[in-house]
Tab-separated table of C-alpha atoms in Angstrom:
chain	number	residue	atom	x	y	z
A	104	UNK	CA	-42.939	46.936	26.841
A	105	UNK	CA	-43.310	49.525	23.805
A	106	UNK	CA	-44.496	48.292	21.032
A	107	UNK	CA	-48.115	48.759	18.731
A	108	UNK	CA	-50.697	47.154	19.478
A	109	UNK	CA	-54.320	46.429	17.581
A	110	UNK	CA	-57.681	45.354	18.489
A	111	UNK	CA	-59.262	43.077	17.717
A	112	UNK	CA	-57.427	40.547	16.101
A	113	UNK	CA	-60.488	39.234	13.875
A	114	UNK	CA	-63.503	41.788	13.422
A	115	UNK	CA	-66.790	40.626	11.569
A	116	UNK	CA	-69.009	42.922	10.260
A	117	UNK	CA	-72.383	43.381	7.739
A	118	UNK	CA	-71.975	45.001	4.520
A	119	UNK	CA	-73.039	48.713	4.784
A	120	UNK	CA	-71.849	48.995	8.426
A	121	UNK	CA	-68.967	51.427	9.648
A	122	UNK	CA	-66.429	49.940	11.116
A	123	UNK	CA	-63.281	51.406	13.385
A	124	UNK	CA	-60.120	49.730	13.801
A	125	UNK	CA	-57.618	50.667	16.678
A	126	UNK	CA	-53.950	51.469	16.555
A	127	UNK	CA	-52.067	52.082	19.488
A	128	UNK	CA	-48.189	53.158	19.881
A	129	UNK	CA	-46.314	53.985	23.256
A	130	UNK	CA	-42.890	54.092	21.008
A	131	UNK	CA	-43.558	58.108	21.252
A	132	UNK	CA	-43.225	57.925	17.493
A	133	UNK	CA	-44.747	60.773	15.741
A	134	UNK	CA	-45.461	59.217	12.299
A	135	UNK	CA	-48.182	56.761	12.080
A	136	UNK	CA	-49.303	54.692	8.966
A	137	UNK	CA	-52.434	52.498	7.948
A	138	UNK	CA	-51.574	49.389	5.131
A	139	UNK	CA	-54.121	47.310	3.526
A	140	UNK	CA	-52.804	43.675	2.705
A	141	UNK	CA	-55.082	41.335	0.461
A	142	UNK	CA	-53.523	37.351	-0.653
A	143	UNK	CA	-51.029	37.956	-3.011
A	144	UNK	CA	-50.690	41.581	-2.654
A	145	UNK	CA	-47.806	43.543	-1.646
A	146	UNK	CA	-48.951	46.306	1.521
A	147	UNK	CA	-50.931	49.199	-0.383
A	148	UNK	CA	-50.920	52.679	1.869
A	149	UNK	CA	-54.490	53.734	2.921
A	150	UNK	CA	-53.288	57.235	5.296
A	151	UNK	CA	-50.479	58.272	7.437
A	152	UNK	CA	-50.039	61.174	9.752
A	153	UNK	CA	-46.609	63.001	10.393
A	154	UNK	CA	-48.052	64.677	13.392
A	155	UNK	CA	-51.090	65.206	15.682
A	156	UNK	CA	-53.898	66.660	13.950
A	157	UNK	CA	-52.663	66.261	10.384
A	158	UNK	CA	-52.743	63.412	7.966
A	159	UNK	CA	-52.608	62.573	4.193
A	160	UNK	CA	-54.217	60.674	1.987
A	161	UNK	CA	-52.306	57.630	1.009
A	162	UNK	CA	-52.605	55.484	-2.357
A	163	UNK	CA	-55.603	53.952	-1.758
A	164	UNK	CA	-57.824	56.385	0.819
A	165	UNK	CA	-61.155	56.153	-0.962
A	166	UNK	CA	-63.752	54.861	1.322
A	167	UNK	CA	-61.694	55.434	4.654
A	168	UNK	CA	-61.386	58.251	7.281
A	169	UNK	CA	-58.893	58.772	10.172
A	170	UNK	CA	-58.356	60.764	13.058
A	171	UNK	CA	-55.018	61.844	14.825
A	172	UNK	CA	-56.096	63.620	18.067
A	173	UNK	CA	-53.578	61.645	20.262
A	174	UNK	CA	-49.675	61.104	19.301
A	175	UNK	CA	-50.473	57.648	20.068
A	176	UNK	CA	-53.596	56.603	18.430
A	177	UNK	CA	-54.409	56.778	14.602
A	178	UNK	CA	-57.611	54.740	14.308
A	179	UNK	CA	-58.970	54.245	11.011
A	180	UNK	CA	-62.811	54.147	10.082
A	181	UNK	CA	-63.927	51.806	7.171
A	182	UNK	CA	-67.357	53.153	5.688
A	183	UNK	CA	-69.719	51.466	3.920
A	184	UNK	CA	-68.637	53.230	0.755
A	185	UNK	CA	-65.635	51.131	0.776
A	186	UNK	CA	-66.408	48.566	-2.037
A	187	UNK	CA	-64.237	45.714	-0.616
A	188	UNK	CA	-63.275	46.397	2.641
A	189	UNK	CA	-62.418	42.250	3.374
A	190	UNK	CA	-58.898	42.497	3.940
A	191	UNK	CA	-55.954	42.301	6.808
A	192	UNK	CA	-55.146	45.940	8.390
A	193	UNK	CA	-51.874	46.893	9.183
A	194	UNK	CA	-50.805	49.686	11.481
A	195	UNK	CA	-47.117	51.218	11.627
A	196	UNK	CA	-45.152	53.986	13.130
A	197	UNK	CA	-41.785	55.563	13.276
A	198	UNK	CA	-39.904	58.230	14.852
A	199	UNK	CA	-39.445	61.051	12.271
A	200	UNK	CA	-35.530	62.031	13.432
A	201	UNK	CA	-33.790	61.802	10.052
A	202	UNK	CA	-31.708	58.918	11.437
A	203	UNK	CA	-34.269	56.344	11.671
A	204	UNK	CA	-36.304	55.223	8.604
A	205	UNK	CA	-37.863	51.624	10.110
A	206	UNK	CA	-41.660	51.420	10.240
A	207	UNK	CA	-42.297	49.490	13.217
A	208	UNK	CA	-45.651	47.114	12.422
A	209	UNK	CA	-48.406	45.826	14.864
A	210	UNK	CA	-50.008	42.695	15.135
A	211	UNK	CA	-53.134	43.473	12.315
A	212	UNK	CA	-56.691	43.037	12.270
A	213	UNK	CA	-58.218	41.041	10.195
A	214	UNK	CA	-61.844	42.543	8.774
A	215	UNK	CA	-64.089	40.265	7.270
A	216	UNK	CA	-67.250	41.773	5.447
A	217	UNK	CA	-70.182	39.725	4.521
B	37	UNK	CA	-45.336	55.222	-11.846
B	38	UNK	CA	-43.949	52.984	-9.260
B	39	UNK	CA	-42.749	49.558	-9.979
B	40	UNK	CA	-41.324	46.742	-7.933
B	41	UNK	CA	-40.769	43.786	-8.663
B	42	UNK	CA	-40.280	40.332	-7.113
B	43	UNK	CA	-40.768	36.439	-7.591
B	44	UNK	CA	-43.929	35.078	-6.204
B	45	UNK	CA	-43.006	32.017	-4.859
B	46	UNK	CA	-38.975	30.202	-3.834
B	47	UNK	CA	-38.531	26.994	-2.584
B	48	UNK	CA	-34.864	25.919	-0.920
B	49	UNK	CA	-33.801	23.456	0.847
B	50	UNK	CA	-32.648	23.605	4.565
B	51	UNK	CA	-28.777	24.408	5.119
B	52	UNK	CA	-29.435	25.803	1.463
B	53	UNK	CA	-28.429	29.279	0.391
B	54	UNK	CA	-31.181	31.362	-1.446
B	55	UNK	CA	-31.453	34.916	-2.943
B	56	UNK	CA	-34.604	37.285	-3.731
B	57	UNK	CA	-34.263	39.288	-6.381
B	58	UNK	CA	-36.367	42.835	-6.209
B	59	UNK	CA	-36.254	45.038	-9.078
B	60	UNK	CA	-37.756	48.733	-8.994
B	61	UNK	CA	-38.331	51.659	-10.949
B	62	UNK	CA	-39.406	54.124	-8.669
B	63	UNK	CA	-39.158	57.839	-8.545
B	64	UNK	CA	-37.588	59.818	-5.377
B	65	UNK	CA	-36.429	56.463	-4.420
B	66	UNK	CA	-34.281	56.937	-1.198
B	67	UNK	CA	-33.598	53.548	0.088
B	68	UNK	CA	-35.406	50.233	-0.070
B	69	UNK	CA	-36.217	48.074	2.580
B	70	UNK	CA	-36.072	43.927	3.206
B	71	UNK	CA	-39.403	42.622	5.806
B	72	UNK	CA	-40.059	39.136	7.025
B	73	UNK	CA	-43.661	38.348	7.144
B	74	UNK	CA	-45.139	34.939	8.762
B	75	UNK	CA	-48.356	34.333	7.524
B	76	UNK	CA	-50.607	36.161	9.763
B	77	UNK	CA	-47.828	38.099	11.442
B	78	UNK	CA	-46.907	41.612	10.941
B	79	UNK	CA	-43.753	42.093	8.989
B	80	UNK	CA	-40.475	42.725	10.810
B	81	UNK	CA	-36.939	44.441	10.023
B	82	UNK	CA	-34.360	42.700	8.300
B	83	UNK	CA	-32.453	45.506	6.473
B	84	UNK	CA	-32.107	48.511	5.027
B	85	UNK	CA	-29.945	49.936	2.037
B	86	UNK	CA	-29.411	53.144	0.802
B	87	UNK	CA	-25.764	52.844	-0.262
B	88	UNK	CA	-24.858	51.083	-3.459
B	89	UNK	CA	-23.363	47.649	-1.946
B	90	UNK	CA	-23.476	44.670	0.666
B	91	UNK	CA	-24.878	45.016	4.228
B	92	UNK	CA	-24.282	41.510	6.232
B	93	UNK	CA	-26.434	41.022	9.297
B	94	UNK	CA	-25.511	37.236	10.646
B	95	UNK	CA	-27.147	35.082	8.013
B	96	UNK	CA	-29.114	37.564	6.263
B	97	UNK	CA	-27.455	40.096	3.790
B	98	UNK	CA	-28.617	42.626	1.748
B	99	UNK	CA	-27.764	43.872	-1.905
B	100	UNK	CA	-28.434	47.362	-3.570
B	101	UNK	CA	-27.481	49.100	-7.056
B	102	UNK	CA	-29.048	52.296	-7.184
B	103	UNK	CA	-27.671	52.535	-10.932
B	104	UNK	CA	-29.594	49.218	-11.973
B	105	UNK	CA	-32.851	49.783	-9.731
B	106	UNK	CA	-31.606	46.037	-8.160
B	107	UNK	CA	-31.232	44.711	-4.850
B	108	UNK	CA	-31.315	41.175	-3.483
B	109	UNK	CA	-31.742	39.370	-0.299
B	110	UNK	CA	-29.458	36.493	0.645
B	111	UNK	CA	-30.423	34.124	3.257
B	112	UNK	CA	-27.913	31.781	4.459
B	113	UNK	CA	-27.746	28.430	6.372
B	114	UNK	CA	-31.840	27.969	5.826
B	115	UNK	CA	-33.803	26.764	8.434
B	116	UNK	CA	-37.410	25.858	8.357
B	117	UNK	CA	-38.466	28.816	10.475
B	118	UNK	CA	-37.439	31.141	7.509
B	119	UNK	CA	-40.099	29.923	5.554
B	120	UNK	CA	-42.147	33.031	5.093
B	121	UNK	CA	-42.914	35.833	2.968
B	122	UNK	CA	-39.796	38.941	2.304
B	123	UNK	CA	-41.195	41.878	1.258
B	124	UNK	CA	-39.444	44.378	-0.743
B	125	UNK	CA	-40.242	48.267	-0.364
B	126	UNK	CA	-38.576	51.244	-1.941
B	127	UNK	CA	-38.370	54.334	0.688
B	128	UNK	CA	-39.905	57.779	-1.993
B	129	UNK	CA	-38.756	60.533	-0.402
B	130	UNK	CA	-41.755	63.348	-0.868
B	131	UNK	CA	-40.731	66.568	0.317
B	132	UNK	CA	-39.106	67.716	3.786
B	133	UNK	CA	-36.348	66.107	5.730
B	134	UNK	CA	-38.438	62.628	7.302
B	135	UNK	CA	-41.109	62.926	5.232
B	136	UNK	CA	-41.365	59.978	2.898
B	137	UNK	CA	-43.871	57.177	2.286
B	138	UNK	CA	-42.668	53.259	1.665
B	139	UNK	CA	-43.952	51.509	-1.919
B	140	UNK	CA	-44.300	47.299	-1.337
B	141	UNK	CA	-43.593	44.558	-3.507
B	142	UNK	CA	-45.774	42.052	-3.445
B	143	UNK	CA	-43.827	39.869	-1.851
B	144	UNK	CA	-41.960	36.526	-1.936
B	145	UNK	CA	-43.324	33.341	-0.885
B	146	UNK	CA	-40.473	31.485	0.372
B	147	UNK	CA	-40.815	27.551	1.594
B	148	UNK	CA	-38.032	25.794	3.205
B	149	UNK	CA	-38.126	21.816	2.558
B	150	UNK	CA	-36.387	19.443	4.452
């Protein structure tokens, strides 16, 4: 099955830790995007990556880092300089052909800060 | 800046028709996107407009008028299991054929009663 997949589901951490959340795709898509979603907020854009080894700052990238090494992983660090990192993470991806414009989402994690 | 706009919350009744309204003034806009979200869930595909009119898709159709920065989701023959959020987003194209970012509404809450 080909689809995106995230782990874990729930992550707990203590304020001032690092944390890393995974994003895997086996869609062989070469884009691959990182969402933050808090209550009653639409999906903001934290980074996304066109290709391997490149990626851009999205509209809310202060107090994150990423990595693209792999076409199919884009995890994304949350550092402690992130001021409220409580929030549900959303990973997407999609082809770049011109003919296809769907981001395809995975499942979330859901980071809880205390 | 970017704008979108979209009703918080819709209630309907099941075997009801509804429509959600999403409003934008966006620049680069290049198409704008419809997403189901369950709470919890990752959003999914519905549609996808970049031509001024209707797209039907069995009891979902979708509404766009590039002119008026307007489109609308219709949902027909409700059923409980629609109740969920619809997110609106507004494809910016950036620079480079693929290369564009998606801008979210904050989405509509809709409930289905019986």
């Amino acid at each position: 099955d080909g689809g995106i997949t995230q782990s874990p589901k729930y992550l707990f951490r203590k304020e001032g830790q690092n944390v890393t959340l995974s994003c895997e795709q086996n869609l062989n898509h070469d884009a691959m995007y990182w969402y933050r979603q808090d209550p009653g907020q639409g999906l903001r854009l934290i980074y996304y990556s066109q290709i391997v080894n490149d990626f851009q700052k999205g509209d809310i990238a202060e107090g994150y880092s990423v990595s693209r090494e792999k076409k199919e992983s884009f995890p994304l660090t949350v550092t402690s300089a992130q001021k409220n990192p409580t929030a549900f993470y959303l990973c997407a991806s999609r082809t770049t052909g011109t003919s296809s414009y769907e981001q395809y989402f995975g499942p979330g994690t859901r980071l809880t800060v205390t | 800046g970017q704008n979108i706009d979209q009703p918080t919350e819709m209630t309907a009744t099941e075997g009801a028709i509804v429509q959600i309204n999403c409003t934008y003034q966006t620049s680069g806009f290049n198409g704008l996107f419809w997403y189901q979200q369950h709470a919890g869930e990752a959003p999914t595909f519905l549609s996808y407009n970049v031509l001024d009119g209707l797209e039907e898709k069995g009891r979902f159709s979708s509404f766009l008028s590039r002119s008026k920065g307007y489109s609308y989701l219709l949902l027909k023959e409700l059923q409980m299991k629609d109740s969920a959020s619809y997110l609106c987003a507004c494809r910016l194209l950036y620079s480079g054929a693929g290369s564009y970012q998606l801008t979210f509404g904050k989405g509509t809450k809709l409930s289905v009663i019986p």
